[in-house]
């Protein structure tokens, strides 16, 4: 076992998985979280272990406070510390504002924003005892720019940015840094049904991002950027310059 532990939510697939692997390469033991896809979670655990660190998967719904509290208590009991938290789990339920159902509004706000409140509170408790820790919240460029058809999602991601800056101010004196990454279009299951070919024209770097592009930024903020807090790093190939 390594001396440092990172918890990445929504890490069975996509961006979260890439973040977990990148932090494992930096020597962290890794706890990944997922909600339904046990097979993908187990595969990710094996890939992390192959890098020579310890790894385990915890199934809990980040939008369910009771499930979160129970799982974080188990993790803290077993490992005794959490050094890095990546609040990554997220979903989309797109639709025009005037047709958006309460259900789709609430699902996205709860999974993408309230989740960060639920998960961070018990994690910050242990980070405060350690007097050290780093949190990276997975926002989105649409939380900065807005996006037609994503009122729920862009409101949640803008909320995450506000939470990031506020926690940075509240927790800096305790040795805890809090930053956000705002990805543009990234090649994952979340974007697989979009016709992304038309977007590349608008991206200065002329390609979609890969999960690894985001993971490198997350690792930078979580591990290397020791004098950086409260920042939102846009990793979008220049999309919203
Ligand atoms: N892809 C993009 O272009 C893009 C752009 C900007 C921001 N982002 C953000 O980046 C993050 C990851 O996106 P992605 O593209 O990697 O998504 P993805 O490929 O759809 O993966 C989503 C991950 O979140 C987990 N998850 C979903 N709901 C959950 C819940 N209620 N509780 C716990 N875990 C849950 C999934 O677990 P299961 O496997 O168990 O379902 C999966 O591991 C999200 O916050 C997303 O909003 C993505």
XYZ file of C-alpha atoms in Angstrom, residues 81-234:
154
model
C -7.035 8.964 5.119
C -8.117 10.564 1.843
C -5.565 12.840 0.176
C -7.234 13.569 -3.155
C -10.925 13.692 -4.056
C -12.049 14.016 -7.662
C -15.775 14.798 -7.840
C -16.242 13.471 -11.358
C -19.483 11.439 -11.562
C -22.008 13.124 -13.823
C -24.894 12.623 -16.241
C -26.736 14.561 -18.940
C -30.509 14.779 -19.526
C -30.599 17.337 -22.346
C -33.648 19.199 -23.600
C -34.868 22.699 -24.307
C -35.654 24.681 -21.160
C -39.393 25.128 -21.836
C -39.819 21.383 -22.286
C -37.562 20.269 -19.435
C -39.270 17.988 -16.925
C -38.814 18.370 -13.169
C -37.406 14.839 -13.221
C -34.634 15.720 -15.684
C -33.860 18.965 -13.868
C -33.590 17.237 -10.485
C -31.636 14.201 -11.762
C -28.903 16.393 -13.236
C -28.716 18.861 -10.338
C -28.592 16.026 -7.800
C -26.056 13.874 -9.646
C -23.771 16.669 -10.879
C -23.974 19.281 -8.104
C -25.553 18.058 -4.834
C -23.273 15.018 -5.128
C -20.216 17.251 -4.655
C -21.771 18.616 -1.450
C -22.617 15.112 -0.204
C -19.218 13.576 -1.010
C -17.001 16.533 -0.108
C -18.432 17.159 3.375
C -17.313 13.871 4.989
C -14.092 13.859 2.940
C -13.196 17.396 4.049
C -13.734 16.273 7.660
C -10.841 13.803 7.353
C -8.744 16.231 5.251
C -9.132 18.846 8.017
C -7.787 16.324 10.554
C -4.852 15.615 8.195
C -4.448 19.386 7.627
C -3.904 18.551 3.964
C -5.829 17.487 0.892
C -6.801 18.427 -2.631
C -10.208 18.385 -4.288
C -10.805 18.646 -8.030
C -14.374 19.161 -9.242
C -15.286 18.111 -12.780
C -17.114 21.121 -14.182
C -17.618 21.800 -17.910
C -17.075 24.642 -20.342
C -20.875 24.947 -20.511
C -20.828 25.916 -16.827
C -18.834 28.958 -17.964
C -20.469 29.716 -21.324
C -23.998 28.230 -21.042
C -25.413 25.952 -23.756
C -28.828 25.796 -25.423
C -30.486 22.499 -24.519
C -28.507 22.039 -21.310
C -30.119 24.356 -18.736
C -29.950 21.677 -16.029
C -26.389 20.604 -16.858
C -24.903 24.085 -17.284
C -26.603 25.295 -14.074
C -25.137 22.312 -12.187
C -21.654 22.876 -13.623
C -21.790 26.643 -12.908
C -22.838 25.700 -9.373
C -19.804 23.434 -9.083
C -17.570 26.350 -10.067
C -19.131 28.512 -7.311
C -18.678 25.670 -4.832
C -15.032 25.288 -5.899
C -14.194 28.950 -5.303
C -16.057 29.077 -1.979
C -14.416 25.923 -0.610
C -11.023 27.240 -1.731
C -11.602 30.322 0.435
C -12.985 28.371 3.412
C -10.433 25.551 3.429
C -7.147 27.137 2.325
C -6.062 27.852 5.892
C -6.505 24.130 6.657
C -4.066 23.106 3.940
C -6.828 21.983 1.569
C -6.810 23.154 -2.062
C -9.957 23.086 -4.202
C -9.915 23.534 -7.993
C -12.054 22.643 -10.994
C -11.407 21.355 -14.485
C -13.809 22.455 -17.214
C -13.595 20.005 -20.130
C -14.818 20.801 -23.632
C -15.962 17.946 -25.925
C -14.298 14.740 -24.751
C -14.487 11.340 -26.431
C -16.489 9.201 -23.941
C -19.812 7.348 -23.690
C -21.397 10.700 -22.744
C -20.678 12.179 -26.178
C -20.874 9.020 -28.327
C -24.346 9.832 -29.703
C -23.425 13.393 -30.731
C -22.358 14.180 -34.279
C -19.066 15.602 -33.081
C -17.553 16.007 -36.570
C -19.269 19.398 -36.882
C -17.725 20.639 -33.610
C -14.104 20.183 -34.629
C -14.359 23.185 -37.004
C -14.925 25.407 -33.957
C -12.104 23.922 -31.863
C -8.767 25.716 -32.457
C -6.851 22.460 -31.849
C -9.115 20.726 -34.426
C -9.868 17.595 -32.451
C -12.031 16.337 -29.617
C -10.319 15.798 -26.290
C -9.484 12.354 -24.942
C -10.107 11.345 -21.305
C -6.318 11.362 -20.791
C -6.191 15.078 -21.708
C -8.483 15.783 -18.762
C -6.703 13.345 -16.449
C -3.389 15.160 -16.927
C -4.999 18.461 -15.895
C -6.637 16.811 -12.873
C -3.321 15.302 -11.773
C -1.624 18.694 -12.214
C -4.193 20.450 -10.011
C -4.419 17.657 -7.440
C -0.726 16.859 -7.075
C 1.656 19.380 -8.655
C -0.041 22.766 -8.327
C 0.823 23.344 -4.694
C 0.181 27.119 -4.787
C -3.006 26.947 -6.877
C -6.506 26.998 -5.398
C -9.949 28.219 -6.466
C -9.105 27.979 -10.176
C -11.090 26.660 -13.121
C -8.826 25.140 -15.764
C -10.521 24.943 -19.171
